[in-house]
CSV table of C-alpha atoms in Angstrom, one decimal:
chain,number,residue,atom,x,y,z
A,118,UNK,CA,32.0,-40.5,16.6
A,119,UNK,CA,28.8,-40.8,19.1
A,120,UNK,CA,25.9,-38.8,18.1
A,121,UNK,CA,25.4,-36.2,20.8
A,122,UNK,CA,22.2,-36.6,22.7
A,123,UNK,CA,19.8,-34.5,22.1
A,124,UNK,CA,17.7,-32.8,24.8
A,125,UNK,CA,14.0,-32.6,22.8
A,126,UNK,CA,12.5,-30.8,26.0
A,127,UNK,CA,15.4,-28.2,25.9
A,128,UNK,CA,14.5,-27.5,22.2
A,129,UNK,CA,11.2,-27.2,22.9
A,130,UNK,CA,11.5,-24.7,25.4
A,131,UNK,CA,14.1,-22.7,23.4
A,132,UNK,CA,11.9,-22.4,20.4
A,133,UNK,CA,11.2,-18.9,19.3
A,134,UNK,CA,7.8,-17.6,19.5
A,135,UNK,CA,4.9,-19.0,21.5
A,136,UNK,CA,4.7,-22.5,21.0
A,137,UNK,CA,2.1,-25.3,22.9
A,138,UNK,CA,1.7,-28.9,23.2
A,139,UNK,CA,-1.9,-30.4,23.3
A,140,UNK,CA,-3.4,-33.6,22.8
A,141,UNK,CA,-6.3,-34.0,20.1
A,142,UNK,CA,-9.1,-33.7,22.9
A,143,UNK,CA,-7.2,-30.3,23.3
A,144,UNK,CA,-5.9,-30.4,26.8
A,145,UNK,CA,-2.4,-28.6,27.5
A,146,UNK,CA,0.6,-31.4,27.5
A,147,UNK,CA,3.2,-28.5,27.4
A,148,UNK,CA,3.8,-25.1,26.6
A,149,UNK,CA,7.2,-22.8,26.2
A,150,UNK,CA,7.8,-19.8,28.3
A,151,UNK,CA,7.1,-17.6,25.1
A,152,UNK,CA,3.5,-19.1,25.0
A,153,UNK,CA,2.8,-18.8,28.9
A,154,UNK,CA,3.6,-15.1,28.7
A,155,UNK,CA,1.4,-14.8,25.8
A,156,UNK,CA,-1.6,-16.1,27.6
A,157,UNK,CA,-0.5,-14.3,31.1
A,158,UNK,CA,-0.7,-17.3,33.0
A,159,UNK,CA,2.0,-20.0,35.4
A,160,UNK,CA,3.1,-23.0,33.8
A,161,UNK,CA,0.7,-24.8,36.8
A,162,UNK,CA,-2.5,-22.9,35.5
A,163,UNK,CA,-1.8,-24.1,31.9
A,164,UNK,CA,-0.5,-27.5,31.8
A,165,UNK,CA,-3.8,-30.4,32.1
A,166,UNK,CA,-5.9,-27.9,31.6
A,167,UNK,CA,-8.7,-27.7,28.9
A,168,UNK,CA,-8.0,-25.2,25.7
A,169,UNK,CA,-11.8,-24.1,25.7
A,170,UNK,CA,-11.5,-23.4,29.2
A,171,UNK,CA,-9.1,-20.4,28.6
A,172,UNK,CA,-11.6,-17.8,29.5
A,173,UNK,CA,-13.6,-19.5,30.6
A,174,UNK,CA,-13.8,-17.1,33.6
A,175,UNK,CA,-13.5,-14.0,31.6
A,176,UNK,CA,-15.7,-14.5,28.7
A,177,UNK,CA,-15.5,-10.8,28.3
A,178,UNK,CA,-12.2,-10.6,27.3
A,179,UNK,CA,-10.9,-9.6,23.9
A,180,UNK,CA,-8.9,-12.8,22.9
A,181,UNK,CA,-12.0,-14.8,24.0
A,182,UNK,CA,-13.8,-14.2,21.0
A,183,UNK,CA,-10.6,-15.8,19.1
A,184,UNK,CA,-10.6,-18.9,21.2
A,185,UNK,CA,-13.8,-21.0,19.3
A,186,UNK,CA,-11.6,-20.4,15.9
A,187,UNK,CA,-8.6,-21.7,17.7
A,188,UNK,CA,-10.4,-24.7,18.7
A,189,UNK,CA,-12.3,-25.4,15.0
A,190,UNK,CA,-8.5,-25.1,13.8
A,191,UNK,CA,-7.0,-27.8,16.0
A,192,UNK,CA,-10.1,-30.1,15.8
A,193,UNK,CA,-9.5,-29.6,11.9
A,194,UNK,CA,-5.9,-31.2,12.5
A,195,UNK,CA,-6.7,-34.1,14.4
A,196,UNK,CA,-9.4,-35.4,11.8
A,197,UNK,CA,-7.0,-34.6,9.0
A,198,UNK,CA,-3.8,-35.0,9.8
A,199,UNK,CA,-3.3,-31.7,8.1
A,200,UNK,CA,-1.6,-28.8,9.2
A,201,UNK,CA,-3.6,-25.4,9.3
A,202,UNK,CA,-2.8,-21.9,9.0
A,203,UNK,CA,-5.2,-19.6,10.6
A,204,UNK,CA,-6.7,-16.4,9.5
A,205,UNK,CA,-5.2,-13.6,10.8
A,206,UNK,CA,-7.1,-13.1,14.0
A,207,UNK,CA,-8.0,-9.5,15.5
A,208,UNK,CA,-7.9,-8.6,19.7
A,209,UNK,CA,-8.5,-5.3,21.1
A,210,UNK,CA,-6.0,-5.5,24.4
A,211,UNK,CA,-6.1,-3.2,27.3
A,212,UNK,CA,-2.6,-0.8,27.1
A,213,UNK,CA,-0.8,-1.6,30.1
A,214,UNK,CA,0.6,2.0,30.2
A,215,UNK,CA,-3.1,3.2,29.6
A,216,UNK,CA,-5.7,1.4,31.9
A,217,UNK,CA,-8.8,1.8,30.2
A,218,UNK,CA,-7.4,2.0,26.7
A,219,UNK,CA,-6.9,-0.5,23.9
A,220,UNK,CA,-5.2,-1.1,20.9
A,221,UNK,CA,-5.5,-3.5,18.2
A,222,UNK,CA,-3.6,-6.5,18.3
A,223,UNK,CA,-3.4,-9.2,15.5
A,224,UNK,CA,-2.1,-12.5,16.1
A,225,UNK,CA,-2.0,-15.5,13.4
A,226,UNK,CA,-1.7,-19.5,14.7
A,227,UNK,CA,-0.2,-22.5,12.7
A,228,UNK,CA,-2.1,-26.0,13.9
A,229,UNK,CA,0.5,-28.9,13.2
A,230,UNK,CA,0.1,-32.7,13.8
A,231,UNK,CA,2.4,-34.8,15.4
A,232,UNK,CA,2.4,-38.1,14.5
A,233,UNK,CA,2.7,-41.3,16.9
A,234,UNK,CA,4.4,-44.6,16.1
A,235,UNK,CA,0.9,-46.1,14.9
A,236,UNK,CA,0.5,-43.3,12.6
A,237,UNK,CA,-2.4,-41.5,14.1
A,238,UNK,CA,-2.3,-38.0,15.4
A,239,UNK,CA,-1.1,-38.0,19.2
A,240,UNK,CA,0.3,-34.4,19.8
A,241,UNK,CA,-1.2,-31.4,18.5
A,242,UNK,CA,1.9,-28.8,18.1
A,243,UNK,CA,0.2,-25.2,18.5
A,244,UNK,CA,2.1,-21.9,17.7
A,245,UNK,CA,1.2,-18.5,18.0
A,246,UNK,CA,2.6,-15.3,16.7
A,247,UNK,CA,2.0,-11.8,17.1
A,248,UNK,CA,1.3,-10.1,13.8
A,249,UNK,CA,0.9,-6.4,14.7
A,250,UNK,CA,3.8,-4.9,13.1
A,251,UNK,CA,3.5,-6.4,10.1
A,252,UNK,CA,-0.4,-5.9,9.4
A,253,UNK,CA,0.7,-2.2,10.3
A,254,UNK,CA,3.6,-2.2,7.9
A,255,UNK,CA,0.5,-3.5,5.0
A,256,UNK,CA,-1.3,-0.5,5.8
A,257,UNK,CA,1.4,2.0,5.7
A,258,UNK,CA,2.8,0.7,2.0
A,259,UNK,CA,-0.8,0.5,1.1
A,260,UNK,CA,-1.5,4.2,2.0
A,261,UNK,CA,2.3,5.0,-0.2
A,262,UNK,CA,0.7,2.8,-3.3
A,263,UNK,CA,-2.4,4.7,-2.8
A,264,UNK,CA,-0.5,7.9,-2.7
A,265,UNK,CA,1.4,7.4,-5.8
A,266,UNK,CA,-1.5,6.7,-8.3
A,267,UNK,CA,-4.3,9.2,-9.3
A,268,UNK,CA,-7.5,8.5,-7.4
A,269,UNK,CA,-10.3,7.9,-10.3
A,270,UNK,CA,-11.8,11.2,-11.2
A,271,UNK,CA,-13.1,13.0,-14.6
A,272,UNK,CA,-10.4,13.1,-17.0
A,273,UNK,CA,-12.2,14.9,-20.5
A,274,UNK,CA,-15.4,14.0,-21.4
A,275,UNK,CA,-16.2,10.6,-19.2
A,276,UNK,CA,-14.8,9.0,-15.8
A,277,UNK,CA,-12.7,6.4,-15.7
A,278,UNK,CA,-12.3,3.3,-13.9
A,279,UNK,CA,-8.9,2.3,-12.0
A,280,UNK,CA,-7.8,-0.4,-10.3
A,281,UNK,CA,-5.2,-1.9,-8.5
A,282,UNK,CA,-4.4,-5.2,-7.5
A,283,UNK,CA,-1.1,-6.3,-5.2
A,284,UNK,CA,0.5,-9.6,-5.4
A,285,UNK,CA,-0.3,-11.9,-3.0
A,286,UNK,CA,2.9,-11.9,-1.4
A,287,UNK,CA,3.9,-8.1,-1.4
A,288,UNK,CA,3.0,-5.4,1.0
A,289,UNK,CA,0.9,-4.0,-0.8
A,290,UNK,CA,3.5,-2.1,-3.0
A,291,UNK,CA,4.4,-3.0,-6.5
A,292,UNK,CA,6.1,-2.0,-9.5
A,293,UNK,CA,2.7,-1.4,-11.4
A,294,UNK,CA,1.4,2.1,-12.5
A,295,UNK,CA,-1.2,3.8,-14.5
A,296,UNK,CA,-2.1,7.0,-14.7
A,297,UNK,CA,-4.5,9.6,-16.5
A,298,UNK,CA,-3.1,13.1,-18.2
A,299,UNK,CA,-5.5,15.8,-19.3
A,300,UNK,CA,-3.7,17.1,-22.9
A,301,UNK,CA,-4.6,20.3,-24.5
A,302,UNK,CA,-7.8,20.3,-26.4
A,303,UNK,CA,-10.4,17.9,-26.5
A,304,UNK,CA,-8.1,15.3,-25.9
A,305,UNK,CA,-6.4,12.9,-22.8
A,306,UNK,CA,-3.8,10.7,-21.9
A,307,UNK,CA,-3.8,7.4,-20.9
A,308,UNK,CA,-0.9,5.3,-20.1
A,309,UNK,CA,-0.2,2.1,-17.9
A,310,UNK,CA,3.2,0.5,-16.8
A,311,UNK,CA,5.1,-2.1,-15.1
A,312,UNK,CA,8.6,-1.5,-13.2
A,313,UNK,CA,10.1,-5.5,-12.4
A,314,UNK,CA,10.1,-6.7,-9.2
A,315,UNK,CA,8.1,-6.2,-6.2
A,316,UNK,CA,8.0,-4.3,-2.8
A,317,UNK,CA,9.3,-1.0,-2.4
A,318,UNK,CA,12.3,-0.6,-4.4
A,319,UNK,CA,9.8,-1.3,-7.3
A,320,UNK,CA,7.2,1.2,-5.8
A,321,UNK,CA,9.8,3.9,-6.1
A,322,UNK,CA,11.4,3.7,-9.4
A,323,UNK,CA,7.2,3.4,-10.3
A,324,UNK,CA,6.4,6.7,-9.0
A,325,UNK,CA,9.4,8.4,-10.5
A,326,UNK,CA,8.6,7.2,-14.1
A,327,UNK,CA,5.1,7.5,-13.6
A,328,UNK,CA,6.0,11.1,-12.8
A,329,UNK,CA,8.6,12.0,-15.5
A,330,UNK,CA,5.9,10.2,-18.2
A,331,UNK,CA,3.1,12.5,-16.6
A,332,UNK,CA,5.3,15.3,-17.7
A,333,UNK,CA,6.8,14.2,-21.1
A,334,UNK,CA,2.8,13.5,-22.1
A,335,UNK,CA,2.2,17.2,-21.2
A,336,UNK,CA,5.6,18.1,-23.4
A,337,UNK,CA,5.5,16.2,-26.5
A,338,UNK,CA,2.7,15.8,-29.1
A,339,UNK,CA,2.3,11.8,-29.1
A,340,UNK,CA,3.2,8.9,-27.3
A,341,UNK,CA,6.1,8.0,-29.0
A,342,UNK,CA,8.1,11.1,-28.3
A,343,UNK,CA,6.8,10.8,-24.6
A,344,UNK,CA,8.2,7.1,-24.4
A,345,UNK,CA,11.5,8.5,-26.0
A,346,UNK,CA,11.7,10.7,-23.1
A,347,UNK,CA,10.8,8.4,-20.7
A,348,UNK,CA,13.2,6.2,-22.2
A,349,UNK,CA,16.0,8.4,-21.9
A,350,UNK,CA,15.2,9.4,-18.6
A,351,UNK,CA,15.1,5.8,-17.7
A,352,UNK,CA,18.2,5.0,-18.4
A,353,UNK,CA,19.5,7.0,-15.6
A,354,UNK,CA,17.6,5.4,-12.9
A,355,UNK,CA,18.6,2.3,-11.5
A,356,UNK,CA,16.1,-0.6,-11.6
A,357,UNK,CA,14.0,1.4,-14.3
A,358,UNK,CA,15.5,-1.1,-16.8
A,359,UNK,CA,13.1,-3.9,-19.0
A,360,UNK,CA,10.2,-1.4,-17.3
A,361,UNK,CA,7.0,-2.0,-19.7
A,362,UNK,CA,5.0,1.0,-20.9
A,363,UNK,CA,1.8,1.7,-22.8
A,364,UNK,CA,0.6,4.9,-23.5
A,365,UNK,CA,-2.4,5.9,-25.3
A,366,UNK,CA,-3.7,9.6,-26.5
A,367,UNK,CA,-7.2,9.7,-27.1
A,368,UNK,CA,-8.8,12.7,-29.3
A,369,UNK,CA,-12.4,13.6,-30.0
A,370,UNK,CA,-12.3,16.0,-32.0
A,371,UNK,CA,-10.5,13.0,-34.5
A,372,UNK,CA,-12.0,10.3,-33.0
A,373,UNK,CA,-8.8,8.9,-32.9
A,374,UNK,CA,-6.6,6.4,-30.4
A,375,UNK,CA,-2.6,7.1,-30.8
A,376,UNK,CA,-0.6,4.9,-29.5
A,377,UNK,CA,2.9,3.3,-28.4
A,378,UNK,CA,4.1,0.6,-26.3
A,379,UNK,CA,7.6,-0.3,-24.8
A,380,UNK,CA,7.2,-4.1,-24.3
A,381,UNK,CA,3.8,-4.0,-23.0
A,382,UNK,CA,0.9,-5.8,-23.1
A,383,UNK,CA,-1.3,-4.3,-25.8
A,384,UNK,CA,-4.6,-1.6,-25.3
A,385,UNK,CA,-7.1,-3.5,-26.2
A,386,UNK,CA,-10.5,-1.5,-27.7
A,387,UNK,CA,-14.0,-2.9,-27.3
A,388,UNK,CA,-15.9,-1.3,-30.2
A,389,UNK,CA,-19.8,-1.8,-30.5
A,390,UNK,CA,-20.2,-4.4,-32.1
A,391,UNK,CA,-18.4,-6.5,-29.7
A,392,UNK,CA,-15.3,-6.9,-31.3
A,393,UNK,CA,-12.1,-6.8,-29.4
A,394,UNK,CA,-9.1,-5.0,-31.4
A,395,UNK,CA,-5.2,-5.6,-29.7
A,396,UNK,CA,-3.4,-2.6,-30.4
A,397,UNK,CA,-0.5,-4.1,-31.0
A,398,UNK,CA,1.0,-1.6,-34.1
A,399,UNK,CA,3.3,0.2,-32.4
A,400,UNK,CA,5.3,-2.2,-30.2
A,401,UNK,CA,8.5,-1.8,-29.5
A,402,UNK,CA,11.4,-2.9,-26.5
A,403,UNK,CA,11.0,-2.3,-22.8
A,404,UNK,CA,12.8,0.7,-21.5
A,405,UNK,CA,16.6,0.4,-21.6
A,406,UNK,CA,16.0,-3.2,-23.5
A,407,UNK,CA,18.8,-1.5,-26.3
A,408,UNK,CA,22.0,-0.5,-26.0
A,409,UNK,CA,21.4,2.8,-27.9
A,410,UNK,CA,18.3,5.2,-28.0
A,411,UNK,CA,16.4,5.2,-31.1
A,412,UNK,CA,13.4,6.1,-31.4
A,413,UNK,CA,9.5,4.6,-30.5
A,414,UNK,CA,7.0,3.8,-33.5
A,415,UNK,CA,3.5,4.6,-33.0
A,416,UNK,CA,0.0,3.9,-34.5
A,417,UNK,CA,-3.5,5.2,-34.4
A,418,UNK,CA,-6.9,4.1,-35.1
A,419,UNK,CA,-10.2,5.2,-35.0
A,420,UNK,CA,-12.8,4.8,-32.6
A,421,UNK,CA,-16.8,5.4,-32.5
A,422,UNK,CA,-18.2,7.1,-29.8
A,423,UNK,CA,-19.4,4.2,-27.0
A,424,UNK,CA,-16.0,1.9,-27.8
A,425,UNK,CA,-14.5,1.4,-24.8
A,426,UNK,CA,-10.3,1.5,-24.4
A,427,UNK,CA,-8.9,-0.9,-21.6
A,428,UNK,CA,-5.5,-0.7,-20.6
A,429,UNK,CA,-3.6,-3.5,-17.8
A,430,UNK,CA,-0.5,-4.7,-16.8
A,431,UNK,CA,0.2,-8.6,-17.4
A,432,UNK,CA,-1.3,-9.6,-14.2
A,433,UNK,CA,-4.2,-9.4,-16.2
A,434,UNK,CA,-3.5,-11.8,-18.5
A,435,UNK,CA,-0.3,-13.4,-17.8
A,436,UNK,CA,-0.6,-17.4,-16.2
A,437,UNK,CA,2.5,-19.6,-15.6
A,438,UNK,CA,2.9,-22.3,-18.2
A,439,UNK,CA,0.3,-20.5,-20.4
A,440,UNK,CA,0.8,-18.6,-23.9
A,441,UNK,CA,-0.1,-15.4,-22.9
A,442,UNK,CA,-2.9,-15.2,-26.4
A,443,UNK,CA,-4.6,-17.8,-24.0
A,444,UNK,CA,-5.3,-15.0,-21.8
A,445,UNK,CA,-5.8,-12.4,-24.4
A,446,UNK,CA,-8.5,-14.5,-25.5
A,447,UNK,CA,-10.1,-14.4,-21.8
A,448,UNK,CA,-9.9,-10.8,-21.7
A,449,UNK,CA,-11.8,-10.5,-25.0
A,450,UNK,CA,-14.5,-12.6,-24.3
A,451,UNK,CA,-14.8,-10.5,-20.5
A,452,UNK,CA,-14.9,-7.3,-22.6
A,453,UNK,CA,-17.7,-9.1,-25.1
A,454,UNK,CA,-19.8,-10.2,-22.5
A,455,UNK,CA,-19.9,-7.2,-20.4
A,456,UNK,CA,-19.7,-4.6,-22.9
A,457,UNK,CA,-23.2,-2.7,-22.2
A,458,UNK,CA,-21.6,-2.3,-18.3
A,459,UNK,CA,-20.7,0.9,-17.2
A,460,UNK,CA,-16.8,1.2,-16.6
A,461,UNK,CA,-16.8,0.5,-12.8
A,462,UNK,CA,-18.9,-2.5,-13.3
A,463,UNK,CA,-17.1,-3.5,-16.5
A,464,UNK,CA,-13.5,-3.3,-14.3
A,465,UNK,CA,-15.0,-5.2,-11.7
A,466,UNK,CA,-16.0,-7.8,-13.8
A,467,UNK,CA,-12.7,-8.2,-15.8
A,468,UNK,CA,-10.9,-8.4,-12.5
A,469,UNK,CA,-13.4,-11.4,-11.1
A,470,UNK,CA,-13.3,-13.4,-14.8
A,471,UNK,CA,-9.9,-13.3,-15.2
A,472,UNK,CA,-8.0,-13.4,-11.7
A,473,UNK,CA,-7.7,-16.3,-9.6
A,474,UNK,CA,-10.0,-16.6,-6.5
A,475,UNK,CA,-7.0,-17.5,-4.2
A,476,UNK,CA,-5.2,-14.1,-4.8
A,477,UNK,CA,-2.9,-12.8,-7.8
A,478,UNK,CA,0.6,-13.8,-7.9
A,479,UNK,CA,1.8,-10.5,-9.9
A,480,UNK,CA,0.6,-7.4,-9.6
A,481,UNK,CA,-2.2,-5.7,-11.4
A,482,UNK,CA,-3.3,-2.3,-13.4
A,483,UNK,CA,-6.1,-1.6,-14.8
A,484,UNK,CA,-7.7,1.5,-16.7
A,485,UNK,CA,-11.5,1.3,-18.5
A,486,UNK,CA,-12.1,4.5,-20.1
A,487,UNK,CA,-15.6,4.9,-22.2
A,488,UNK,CA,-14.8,6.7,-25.4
């Protein structure tokens, strides 16, 4: 049976999103209709003509400021033979409802190369999409994280420091909690967890266990009773299941650190000295891990006042194709070396020593609280 022939221009015209042809001097050899809309002009205006040149007679205009990146992006493809993936750009256009008024618009290019028969770069293949919707969606699920975890404010006799970190790849939303409980007495709660998975689904079942351990910490008189309840609760909440938890109650009048994990990474307390102690006594399942409730061990050990008490999810820590002591050791020697540091610039530093510069790829948690 024949191959059917195949009609390249047709494809080219039919491709979805705003596609363009140019040669590596960057002159127009063809565009779609999805691209000429984009710009506002005729295929006549477009085609031979000079990329640079785009406003060149409206240097005012919003997307003009976007066009010199553009161009370092293509020129970056022809000398490498690369593909590039632009930043995510930024243009304020004019509402066409609204004369006068205009709204953001984000837009995001991917530079290909298109290789000749000699092996050198002869077509430069130059698509651009419209991002809007999608950097809006961001800020929305970054507003419902943001809305879901305590802002950082006095809890007993020192502030803490919080922070939160998204996967690269998410929207901002994740499965990752921690929170901060004021207890009766001289004492406070700390606790961090980590639902699996990523995106919404996660961010829900999050704020419902962060909320019902909130309340069980309020309830109970130590962290293993409030992981039962949790526990218990759990198990009637789909997705909550293999969700890690470690919760900490901190006395003064004792001087004391109680504590319980379910699966978690363990608290880790930075005592003068500059030793690093793992809690890692009480460590038990993650949540609906057994088939029967039993229930959760704790331990406690004392502290001196100026120790500080770090709790984090594994995103901290955690590295594919690594032992996870590996980065238990890193998080010691960040805690060592920056121990006279005040907990906002202690958190800050544990978060630039030990995640990678290119963005994490899990979420992260993390609470610093001077004792």
């Amino acid at each position: 049976m024949a191959e059917p022939e195949i009609d390249y221009a047709a494809v080219f015209q039919a491709l979805p999103g705003a596609v363009a042809l140019l040669t590596p001097q960057l002159i127009y050899a063809d565009a779609n209709e999805g691209f000429l809309r984009t710009l506002g002009r005729t295929r006549e205006q477009v085609i031979g003509s000079y990329l640079p040149d785009d406003f060149r007679d409206n240097p005012d205009a919003p997307a003009a400021a976007v066009t010199p990146n553009v161009q370092a992006s293509l020129l970056r493809v022809a000398a490498t033979g690369e593909r590039d993936i632009m930043a995510v750009q930024r243009a304020d256009l004019e509402d066409p409802e609204r004369p006068g008024v205009r709204n953001e618009r984000y837009w995001t290019w991917i530079n290909t190369p298109v290789f000749g028969p000699d092996g050198r770069v002869a077509l430069l293949l130059h698509r651009v999409e419209e991002v809007t919707e999608l950097i809006r969606a961001r800020e929305v699920a970054l507003s419902l994280q943001e809305a879901m975890l305590p802002a950082s404010r006095p809890v007993g006799r020192h502030q803490a420091a919080v922070r939160y970190r998204p996967a690269v790849d998410t929207l901002h939303v994740c499965g990752d909690w921690y929170d901060l409980v004021d207890l009766p007495g001289d004492r406070i709660a700390i606790a961090v967890g980590d639902v699996v998975g990523h995106g919404l689904p996660a961010a829900k079942v999050m704020g419902q266990l962060r909320s019902a351990l909130s309340a069980a910490c309020r309830a109970v008189d130590g962290p293993d009773r409030a992981l039962e309840v949790l526990g218990l609760y759990a198990r009637s909440l789909a997705g909550a299941e293999n969700t890690t938890v470690a919760t900490t109650f901190i006395d003064w009048d004792t001087h004391t650190v109680t504590y319980s994990s379910a699966g978690h990474p363990p608290p880790a307390l930075l005592q003068r000295d500059g030793t690093v102690e793992f809690l890692d006594q009480a460590t038990d399942p993650p949540l609906g891990a057994r088939p029967e409730h039993a229930p959760r061990p704790q331990a406690t050990v004392p502290f001196a006042e100026g120790d500080v008490l770090a709790l984090y999810t594994d995103g901290l820590v955690e590295r594919r194709r690594e032992d996870i002591d590996t980065g238990l050791a890193r998080l010691a020697d960040s805690l060592a070396r920056h121990q006279a540091a005040a907990p906002e610039t202690l958190a800050d530093a544990l978060l630039t020593d030990l995640l990678p510069p290119g963005g994490v790829t899990d979420d992260t948690a993390l609470v610093i609280e001077r004792l």
